CSV table of C-alpha atoms in Angstrom, one decimal:
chain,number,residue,atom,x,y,z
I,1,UNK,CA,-12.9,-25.8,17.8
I,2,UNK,CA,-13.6,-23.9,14.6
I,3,UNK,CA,-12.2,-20.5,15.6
I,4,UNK,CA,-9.6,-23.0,16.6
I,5,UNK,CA,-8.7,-24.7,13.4
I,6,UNK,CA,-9.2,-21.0,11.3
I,7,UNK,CA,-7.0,-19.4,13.6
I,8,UNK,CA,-4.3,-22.3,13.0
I,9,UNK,CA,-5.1,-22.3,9.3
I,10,UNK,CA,-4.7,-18.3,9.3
I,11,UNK,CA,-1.3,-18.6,11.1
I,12,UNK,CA,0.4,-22.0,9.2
I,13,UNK,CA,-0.1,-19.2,6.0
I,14,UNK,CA,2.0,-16.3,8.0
I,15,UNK,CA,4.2,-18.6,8.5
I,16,UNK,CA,4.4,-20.3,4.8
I,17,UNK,CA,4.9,-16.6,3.5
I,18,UNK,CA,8.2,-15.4,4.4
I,19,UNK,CA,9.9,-19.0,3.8
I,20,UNK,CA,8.5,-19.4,1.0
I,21,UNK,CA,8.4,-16.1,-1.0
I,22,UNK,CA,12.0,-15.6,-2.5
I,23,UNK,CA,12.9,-12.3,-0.9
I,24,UNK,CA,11.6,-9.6,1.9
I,25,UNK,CA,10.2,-7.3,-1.0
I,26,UNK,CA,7.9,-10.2,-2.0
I,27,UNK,CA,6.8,-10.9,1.7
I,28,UNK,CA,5.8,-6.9,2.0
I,29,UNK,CA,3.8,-7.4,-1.1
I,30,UNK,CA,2.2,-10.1,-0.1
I,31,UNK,CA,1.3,-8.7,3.8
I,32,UNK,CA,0.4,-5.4,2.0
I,33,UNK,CA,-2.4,-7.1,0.0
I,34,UNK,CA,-3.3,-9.5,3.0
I,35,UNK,CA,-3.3,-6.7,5.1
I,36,UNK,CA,-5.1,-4.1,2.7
I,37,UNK,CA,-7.6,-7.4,1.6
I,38,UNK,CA,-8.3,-8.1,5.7
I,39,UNK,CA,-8.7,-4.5,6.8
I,40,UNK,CA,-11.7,-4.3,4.4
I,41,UNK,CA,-13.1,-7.4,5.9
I,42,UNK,CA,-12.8,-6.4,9.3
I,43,UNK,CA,-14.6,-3.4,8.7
I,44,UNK,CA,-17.5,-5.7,6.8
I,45,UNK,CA,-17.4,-7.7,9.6
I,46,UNK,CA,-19.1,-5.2,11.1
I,47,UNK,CA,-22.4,-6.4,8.9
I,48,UNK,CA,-22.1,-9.8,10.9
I,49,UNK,CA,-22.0,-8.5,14.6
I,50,UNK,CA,-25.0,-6.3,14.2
I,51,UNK,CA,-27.5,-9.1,12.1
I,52,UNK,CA,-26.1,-11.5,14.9
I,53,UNK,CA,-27.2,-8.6,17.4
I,54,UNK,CA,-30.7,-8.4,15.5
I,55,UNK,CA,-31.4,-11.4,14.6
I,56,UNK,CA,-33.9,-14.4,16.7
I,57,UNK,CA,-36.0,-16.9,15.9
I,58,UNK,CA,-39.2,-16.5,13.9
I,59,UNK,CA,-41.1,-16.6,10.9
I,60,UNK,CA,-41.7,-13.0,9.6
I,61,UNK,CA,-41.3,-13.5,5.6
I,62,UNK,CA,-40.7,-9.6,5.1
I,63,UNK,CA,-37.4,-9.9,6.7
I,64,UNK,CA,-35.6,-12.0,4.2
I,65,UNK,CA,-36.5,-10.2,1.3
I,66,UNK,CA,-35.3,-6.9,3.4
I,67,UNK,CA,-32.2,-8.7,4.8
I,68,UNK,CA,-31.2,-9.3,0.9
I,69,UNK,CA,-31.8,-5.7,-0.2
I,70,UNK,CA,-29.3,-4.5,3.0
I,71,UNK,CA,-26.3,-7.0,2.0
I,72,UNK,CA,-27.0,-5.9,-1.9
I,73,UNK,CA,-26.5,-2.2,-1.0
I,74,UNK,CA,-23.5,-3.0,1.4
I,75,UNK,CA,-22.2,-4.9,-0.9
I,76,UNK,CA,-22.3,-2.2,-4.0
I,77,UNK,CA,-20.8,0.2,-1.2
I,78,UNK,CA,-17.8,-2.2,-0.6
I,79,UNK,CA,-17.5,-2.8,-3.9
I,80,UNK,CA,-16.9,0.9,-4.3
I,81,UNK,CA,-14.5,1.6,-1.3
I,82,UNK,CA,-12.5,-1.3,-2.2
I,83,UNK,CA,-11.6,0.1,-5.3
I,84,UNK,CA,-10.4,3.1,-4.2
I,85,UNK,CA,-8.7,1.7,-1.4
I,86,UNK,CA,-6.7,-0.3,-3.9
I,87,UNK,CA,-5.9,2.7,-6.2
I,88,UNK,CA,-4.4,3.9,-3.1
I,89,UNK,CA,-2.2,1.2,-1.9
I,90,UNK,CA,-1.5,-0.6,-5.0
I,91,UNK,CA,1.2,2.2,-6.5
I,92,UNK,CA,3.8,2.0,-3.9
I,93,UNK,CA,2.8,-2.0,-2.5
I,94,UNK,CA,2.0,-4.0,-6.1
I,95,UNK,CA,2.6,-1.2,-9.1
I,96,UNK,CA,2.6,-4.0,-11.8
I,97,UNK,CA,-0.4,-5.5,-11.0
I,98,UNK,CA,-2.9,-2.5,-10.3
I,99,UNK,CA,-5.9,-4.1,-12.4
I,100,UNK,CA,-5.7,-7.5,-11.2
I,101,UNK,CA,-5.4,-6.2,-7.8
I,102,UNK,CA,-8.2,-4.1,-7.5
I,103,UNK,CA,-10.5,-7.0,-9.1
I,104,UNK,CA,-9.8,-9.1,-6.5
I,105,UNK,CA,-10.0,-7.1,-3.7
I,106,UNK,CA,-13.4,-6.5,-4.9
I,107,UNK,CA,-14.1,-10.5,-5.3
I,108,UNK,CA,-12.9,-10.8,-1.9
I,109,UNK,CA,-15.3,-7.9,-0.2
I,110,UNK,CA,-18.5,-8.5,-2.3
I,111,UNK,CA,-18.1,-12.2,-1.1
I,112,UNK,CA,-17.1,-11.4,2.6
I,113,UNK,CA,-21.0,-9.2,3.0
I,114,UNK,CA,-22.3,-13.0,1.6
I,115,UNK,CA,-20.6,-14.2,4.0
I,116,UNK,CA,-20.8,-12.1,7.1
I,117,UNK,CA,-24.4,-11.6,6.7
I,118,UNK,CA,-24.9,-15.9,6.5
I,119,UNK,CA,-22.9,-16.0,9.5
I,120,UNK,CA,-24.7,-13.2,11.3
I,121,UNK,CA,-28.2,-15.2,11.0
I,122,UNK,CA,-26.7,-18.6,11.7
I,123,UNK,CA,-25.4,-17.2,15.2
I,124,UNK,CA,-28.5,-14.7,16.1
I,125,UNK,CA,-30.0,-18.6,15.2
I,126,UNK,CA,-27.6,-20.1,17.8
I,127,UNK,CA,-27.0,-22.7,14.8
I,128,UNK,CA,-23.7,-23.2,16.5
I,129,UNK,CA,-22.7,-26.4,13.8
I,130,UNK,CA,-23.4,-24.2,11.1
I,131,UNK,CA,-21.9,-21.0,11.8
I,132,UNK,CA,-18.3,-23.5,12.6
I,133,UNK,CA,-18.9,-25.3,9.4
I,134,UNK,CA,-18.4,-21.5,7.9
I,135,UNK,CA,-15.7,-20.7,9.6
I,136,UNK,CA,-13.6,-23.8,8.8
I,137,UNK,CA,-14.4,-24.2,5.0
I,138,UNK,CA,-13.7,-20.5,4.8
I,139,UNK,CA,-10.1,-21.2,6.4
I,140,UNK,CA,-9.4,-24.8,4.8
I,141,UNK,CA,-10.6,-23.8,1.4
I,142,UNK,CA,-7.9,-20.5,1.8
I,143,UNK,CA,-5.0,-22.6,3.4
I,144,UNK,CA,-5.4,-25.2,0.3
I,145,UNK,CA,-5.4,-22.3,-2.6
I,146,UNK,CA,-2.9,-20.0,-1.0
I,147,UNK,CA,-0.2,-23.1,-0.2
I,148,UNK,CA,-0.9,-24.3,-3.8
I,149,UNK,CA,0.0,-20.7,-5.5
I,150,UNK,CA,3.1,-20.3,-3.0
I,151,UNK,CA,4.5,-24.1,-3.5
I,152,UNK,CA,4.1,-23.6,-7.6
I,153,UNK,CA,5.6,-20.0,-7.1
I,154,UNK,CA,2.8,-18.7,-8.8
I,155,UNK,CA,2.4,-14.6,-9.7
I,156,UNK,CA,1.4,-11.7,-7.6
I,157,UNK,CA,-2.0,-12.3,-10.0
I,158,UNK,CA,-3.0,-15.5,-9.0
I,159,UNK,CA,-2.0,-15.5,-5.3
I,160,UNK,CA,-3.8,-12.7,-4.8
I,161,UNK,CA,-6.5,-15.1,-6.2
I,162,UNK,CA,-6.3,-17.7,-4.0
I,163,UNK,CA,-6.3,-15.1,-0.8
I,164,UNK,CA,-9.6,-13.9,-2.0
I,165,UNK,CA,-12.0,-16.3,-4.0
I,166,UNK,CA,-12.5,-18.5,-0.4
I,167,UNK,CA,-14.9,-15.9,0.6
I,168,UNK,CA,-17.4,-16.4,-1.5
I,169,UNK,CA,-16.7,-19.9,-2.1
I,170,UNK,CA,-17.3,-20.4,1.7
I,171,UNK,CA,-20.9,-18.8,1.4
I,172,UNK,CA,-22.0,-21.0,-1.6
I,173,UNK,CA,-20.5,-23.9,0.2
I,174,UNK,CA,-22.3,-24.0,3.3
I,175,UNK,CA,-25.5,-22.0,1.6
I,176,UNK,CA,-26.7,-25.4,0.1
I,177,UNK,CA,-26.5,-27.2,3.4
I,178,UNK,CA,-28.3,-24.6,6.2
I,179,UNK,CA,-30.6,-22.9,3.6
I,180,UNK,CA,-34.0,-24.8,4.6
I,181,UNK,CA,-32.8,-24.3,8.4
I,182,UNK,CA,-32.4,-20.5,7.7
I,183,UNK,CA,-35.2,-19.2,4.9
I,184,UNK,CA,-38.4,-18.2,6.6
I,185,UNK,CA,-37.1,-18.9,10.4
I,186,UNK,CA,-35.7,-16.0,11.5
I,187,UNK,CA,-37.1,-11.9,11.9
I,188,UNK,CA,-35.3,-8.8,12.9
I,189,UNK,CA,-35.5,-7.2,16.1
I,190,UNK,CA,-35.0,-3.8,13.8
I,191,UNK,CA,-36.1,-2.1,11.3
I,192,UNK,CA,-34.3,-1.7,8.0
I,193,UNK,CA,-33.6,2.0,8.5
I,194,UNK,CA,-32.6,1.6,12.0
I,195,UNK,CA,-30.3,-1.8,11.0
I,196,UNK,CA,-28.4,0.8,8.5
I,197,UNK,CA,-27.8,3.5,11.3
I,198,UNK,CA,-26.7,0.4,13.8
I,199,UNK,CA,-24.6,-1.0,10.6
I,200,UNK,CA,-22.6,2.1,9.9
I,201,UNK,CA,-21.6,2.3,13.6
I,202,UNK,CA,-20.6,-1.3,13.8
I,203,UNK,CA,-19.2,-0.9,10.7
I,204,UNK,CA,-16.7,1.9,11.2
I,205,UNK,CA,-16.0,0.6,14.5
I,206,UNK,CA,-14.8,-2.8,12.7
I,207,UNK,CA,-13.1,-0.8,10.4
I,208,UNK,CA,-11.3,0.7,13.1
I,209,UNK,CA,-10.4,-2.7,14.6
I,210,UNK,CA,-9.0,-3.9,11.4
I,211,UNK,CA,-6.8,-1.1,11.1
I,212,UNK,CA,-5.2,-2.0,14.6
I,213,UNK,CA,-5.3,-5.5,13.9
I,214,UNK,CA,-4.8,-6.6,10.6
I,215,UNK,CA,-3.8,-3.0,9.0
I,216,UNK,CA,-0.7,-2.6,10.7
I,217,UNK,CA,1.1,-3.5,7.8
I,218,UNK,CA,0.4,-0.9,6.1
I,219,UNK,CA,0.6,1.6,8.6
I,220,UNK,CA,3.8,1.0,9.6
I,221,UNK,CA,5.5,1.7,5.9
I,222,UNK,CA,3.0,4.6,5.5
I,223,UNK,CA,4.2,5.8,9.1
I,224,UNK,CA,7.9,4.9,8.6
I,225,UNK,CA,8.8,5.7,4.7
I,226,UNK,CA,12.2,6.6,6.0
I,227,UNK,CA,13.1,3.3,8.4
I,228,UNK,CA,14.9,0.1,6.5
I,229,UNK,CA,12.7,-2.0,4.6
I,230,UNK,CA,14.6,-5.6,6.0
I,231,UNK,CA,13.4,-3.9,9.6
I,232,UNK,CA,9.7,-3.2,8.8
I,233,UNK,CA,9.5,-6.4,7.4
I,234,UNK,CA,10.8,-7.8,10.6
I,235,UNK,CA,8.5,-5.7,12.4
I,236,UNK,CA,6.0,-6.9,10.4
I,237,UNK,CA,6.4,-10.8,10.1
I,238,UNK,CA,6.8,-10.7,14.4
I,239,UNK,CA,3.7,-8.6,14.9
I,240,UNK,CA,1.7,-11.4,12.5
I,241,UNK,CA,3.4,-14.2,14.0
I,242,UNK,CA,3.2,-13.4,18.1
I,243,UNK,CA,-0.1,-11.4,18.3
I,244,UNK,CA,-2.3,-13.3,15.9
I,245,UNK,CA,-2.6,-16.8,18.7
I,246,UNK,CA,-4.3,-14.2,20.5
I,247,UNK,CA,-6.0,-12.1,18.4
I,248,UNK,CA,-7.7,-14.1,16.1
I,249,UNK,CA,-9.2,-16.6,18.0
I,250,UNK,CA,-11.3,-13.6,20.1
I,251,UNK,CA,-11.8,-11.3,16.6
I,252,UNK,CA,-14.0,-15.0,15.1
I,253,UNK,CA,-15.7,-15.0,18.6
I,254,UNK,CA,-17.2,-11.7,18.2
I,255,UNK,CA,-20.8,-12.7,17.5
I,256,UNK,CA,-20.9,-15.7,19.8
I,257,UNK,CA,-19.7,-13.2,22.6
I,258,UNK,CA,-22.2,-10.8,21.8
I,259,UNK,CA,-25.1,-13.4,21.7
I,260,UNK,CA,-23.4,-15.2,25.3
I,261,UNK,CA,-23.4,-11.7,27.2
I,262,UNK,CA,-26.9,-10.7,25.5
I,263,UNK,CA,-28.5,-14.2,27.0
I,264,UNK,CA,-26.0,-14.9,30.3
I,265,UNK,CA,-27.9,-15.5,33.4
I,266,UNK,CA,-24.8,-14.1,35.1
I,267,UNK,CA,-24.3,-10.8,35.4
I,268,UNK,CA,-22.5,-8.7,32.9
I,269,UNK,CA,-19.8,-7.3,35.2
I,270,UNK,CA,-18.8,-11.1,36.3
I,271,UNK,CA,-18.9,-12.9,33.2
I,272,UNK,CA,-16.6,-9.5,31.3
I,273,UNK,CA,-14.3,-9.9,34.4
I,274,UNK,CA,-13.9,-13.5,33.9
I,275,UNK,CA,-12.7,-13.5,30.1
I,276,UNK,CA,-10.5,-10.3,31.1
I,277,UNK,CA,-8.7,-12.0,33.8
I,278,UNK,CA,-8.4,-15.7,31.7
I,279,UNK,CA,-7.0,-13.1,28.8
I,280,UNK,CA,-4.5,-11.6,31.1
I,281,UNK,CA,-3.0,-14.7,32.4
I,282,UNK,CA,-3.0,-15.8,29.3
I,283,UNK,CA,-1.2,-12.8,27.7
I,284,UNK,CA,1.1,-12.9,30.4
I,285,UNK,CA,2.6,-16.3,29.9
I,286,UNK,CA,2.9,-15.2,25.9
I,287,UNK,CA,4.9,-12.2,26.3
I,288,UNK,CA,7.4,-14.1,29.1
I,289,UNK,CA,8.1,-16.6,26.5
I,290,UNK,CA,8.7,-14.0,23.9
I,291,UNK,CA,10.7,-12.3,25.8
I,292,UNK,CA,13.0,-15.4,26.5
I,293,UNK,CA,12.8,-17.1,22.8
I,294,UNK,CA,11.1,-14.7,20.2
I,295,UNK,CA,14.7,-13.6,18.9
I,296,UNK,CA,15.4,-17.1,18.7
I,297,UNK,CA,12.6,-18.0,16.6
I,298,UNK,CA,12.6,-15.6,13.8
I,299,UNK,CA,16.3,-16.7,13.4
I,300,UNK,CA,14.9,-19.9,12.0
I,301,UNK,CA,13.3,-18.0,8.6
I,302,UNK,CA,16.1,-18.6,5.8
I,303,UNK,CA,19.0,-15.8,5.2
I,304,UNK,CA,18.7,-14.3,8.4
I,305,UNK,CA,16.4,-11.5,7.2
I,306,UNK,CA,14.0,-11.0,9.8
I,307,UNK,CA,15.8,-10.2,13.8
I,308,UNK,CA,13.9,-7.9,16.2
I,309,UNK,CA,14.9,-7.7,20.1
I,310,UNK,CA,13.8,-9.7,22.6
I,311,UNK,CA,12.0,-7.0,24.7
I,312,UNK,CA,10.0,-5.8,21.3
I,313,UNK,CA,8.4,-9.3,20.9
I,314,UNK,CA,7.8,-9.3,24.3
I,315,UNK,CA,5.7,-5.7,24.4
I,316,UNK,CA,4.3,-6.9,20.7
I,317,UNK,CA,2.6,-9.6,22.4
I,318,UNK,CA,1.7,-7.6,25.5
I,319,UNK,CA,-0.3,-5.5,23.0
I,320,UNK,CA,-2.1,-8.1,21.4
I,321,UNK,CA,-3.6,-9.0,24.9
I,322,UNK,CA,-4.5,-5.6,25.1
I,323,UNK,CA,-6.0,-5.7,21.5
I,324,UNK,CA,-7.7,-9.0,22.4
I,325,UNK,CA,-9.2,-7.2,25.6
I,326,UNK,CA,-10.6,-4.8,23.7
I,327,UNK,CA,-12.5,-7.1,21.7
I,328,UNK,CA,-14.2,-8.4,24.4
I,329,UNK,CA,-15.5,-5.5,26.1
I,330,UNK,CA,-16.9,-4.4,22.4
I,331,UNK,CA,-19.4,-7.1,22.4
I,332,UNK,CA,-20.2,-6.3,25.8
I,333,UNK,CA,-21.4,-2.8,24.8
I,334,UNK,CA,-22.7,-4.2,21.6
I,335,UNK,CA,-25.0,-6.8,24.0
I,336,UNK,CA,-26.6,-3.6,25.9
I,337,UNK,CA,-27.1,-1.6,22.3
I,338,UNK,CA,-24.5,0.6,22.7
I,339,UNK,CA,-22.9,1.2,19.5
I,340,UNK,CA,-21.8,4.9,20.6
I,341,UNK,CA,-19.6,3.6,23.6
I,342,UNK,CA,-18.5,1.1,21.5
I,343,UNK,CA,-17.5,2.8,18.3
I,344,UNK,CA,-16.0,5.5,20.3
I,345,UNK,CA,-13.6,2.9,21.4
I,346,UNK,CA,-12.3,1.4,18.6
I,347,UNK,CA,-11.4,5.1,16.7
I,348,UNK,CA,-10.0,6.5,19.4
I,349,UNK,CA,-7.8,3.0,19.7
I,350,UNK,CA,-6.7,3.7,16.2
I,351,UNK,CA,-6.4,7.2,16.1
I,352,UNK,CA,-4.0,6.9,18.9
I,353,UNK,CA,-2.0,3.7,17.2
I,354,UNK,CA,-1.2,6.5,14.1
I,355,UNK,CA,-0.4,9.0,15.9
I,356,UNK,CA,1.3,7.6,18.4
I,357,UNK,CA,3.9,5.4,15.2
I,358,UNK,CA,4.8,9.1,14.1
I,359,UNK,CA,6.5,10.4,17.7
I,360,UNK,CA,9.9,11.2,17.4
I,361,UNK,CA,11.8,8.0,18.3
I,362,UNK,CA,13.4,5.2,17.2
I,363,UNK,CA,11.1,2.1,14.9
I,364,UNK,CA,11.0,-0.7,17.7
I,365,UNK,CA,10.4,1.8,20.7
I,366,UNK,CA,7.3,3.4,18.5
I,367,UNK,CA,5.6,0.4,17.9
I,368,UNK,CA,5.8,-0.9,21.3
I,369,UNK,CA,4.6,2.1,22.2
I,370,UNK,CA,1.7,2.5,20.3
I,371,UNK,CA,0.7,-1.0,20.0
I,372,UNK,CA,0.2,-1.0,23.3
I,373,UNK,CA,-1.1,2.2,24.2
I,374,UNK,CA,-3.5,3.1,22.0
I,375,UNK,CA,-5.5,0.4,22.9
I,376,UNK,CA,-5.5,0.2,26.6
I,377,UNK,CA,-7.0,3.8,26.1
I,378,UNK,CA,-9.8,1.9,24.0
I,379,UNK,CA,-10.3,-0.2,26.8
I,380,UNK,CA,-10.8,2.9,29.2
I,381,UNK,CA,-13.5,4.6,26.5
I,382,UNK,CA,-15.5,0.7,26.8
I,383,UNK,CA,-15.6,0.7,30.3
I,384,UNK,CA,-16.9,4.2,30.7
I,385,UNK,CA,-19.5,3.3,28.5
I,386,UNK,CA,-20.1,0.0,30.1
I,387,UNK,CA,-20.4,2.1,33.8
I,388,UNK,CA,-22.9,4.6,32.2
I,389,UNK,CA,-26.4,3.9,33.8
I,390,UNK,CA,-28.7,2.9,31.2
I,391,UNK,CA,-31.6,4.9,29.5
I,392,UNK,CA,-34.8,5.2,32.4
I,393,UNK,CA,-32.3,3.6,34.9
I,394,UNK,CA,-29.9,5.0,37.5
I,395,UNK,CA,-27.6,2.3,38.0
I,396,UNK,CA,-24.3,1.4,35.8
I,397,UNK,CA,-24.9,-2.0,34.2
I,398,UNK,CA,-23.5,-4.8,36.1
């Protein structure tokens, strides 16, 4: 129900945007920084799935104080990265608001380690209540600031604001309620060096994932300088609007999915084949109905400014099922400790969606293309790795 409600929150905002905001320059702002604000986060959320991963019950003292010393130096390293991110993007997506750009980008990342590594220890805790109370006042709190800057047409400055500050706010928030029911009751199954090393692969595997997911923004006008603005935009607001019912709700269920296929009775090969196969039916039905009405439906944004064809709406959503299926054979991998497998996944899924946007052929035939492909071929590098017998054993996992 909370993945749920954040996922409808996430989406009601997509939506808001491009009716909203006066023209399709300001929507491309706006995604750009969304986009630029979320890839960061994805990568950080990164931090989450491994402290859910290493976290159980217990009372071993020493691992709070080290815990705190990990999401201090993450957080300084974010911090740093986001900074330079935004000194990248910022010129061509928001050049009159460099400054108040890169500040909150960094307000939004130093907040999002709080965050993620709360969340981590309230699902390695199975403190189910919890870990949803995060997730919705992170999403509510968001949906009330962002509507609020967009219904006062406030500046770049202060909508930027409202897309960032709820991360933070959402740690403080829940922090005072689940702090006696966390401090003291939990220990590491990991040491702090080895928790860095299984960090940075998570970590740049996450990255990877936000670049396929909520990056595509910015690849697309980095990949296509030459290709109408009105079209990217297009491309743009149908890729947020069709793939994200599917996307999102799997991307929030990453640690519980990772803690479910860690303690299933089942085994492994069953329970992956079950989600897979409810995913496909469910992608199925999606793209049919894109197909049939998703020209239709972006007719209904004011001025006509956003039209793509039928059959790209159609293969945009058959590529967020494809997306979505590779984020549940991650945890999978993650369950059994196999970051390798499992990093190795995600880059070569998002090597392949750049390389695969700069072929020689038309804008919608490249992004159905790529968005599809590239991570189906993800999907192949998970299940090799899932098939691999483990170490001192000679069968593939089941």
């Amino acid at each position: 129900m909370a993945t749920a409600i954040a996922g409808a929150v996430g989406y009601a905002i997509q939506l808001l945007a491009p009716v909203v905001l006066p023209d399709s320059g300001s929507y491309l702002a706006f995604s750009v920084y969304w986009s630029t604000v979320y890839v960061l986060v994805a990568a950080l959320a990164g931090v989450q799935q491994e402290i859910s991963r290493a976290t159980t019950p217990g009372t071993t003292p020493a691992d709070g104080s080290t815990l705190r010393a990990f999401a201090l130096r993450i957080a300084t390293a974010a911090a740093v990265v986001a900074v330079v991110v935004t000194l990248v993007v910022a010129p061509s997506a928001f050049p009159d608001d460099i400054v108040g750009s890169a500040i909150w980008i960094v307000v939004a990342v130093v907040g999002y380690v709080a965050t993620a590594v709360l969340a981590g220890v309230l699902y390695g805790l199975s403190l189910w209540r919890a870990a949803a109370l995060l997730v919705v006042v992170d999403a509510l709190l968001r949906a009330l600031l962002v509507m609020l800057a967009l219904a006062l047409q406030a500046p770049h400055t202060l909508l930027t604001a409202a897309v960032s500050v709820p991360f933070g706010g959402a740690f403080l928030l829940v922090w005072f309620f689940v702090r006696r029911r966390v401090v003291g009751q939990f220990r590491l199954d990991v040491g702090a060096r080895r928790l860095v090393v299984n960090t940075v692969g998570t970590v740049t595997a996450a990255a990877a994932t936000g670049l396929i997911v909520t990056g595509i923004p910015v690849v697309l006008r980095t990949t296509m300088p030459g290709v109408d603005a009105a079209i990217v935009a297009s491309l743009i607001l149908t890729i947020t609007i069709s793939r994200a019912p599917l996307i999102v709700p799997i991307m929030a269920l990453q640690s519980y999915l990772i803690v479910d296929f860690r303690s299933s009775d089942r085994p492994l090969g069953r329970r992956l084949a079950l989600y897979l196969s409810a995913l496909a039916a469910v992608t199925a039905v999606g793209s049919i109905l894109a197909a049939c009405f998703g020209e239709t439906l972006l007719a209904l944004f004011p001025g006509g400014r956003y039209a793509v064809p039928g059959w790209v709406a159609a293969g945009i959503v058959a590529s967020a099922g494809a997306v979505a299926a590779l984020c549940v054979t991650g945890p999978a991998l993650l369950s059994r400790s196999r970051h390798d497998w499992y990093v190795g996944g995600w880059v070569i899924a998002a090597l392949s969606t750049v390389l695969l946007l700069l072929l020689p052929a038309g804008p919608y035939e490249r992004v159905v293309v790529a968005l599809s492909a590239a991570p189906l071929l993800g999907i192949a590098v998970h299940v090799m790795g899932l098939r691999r017998p483990s170490r001192g054993s000679t069968a593939p996992a089941r």
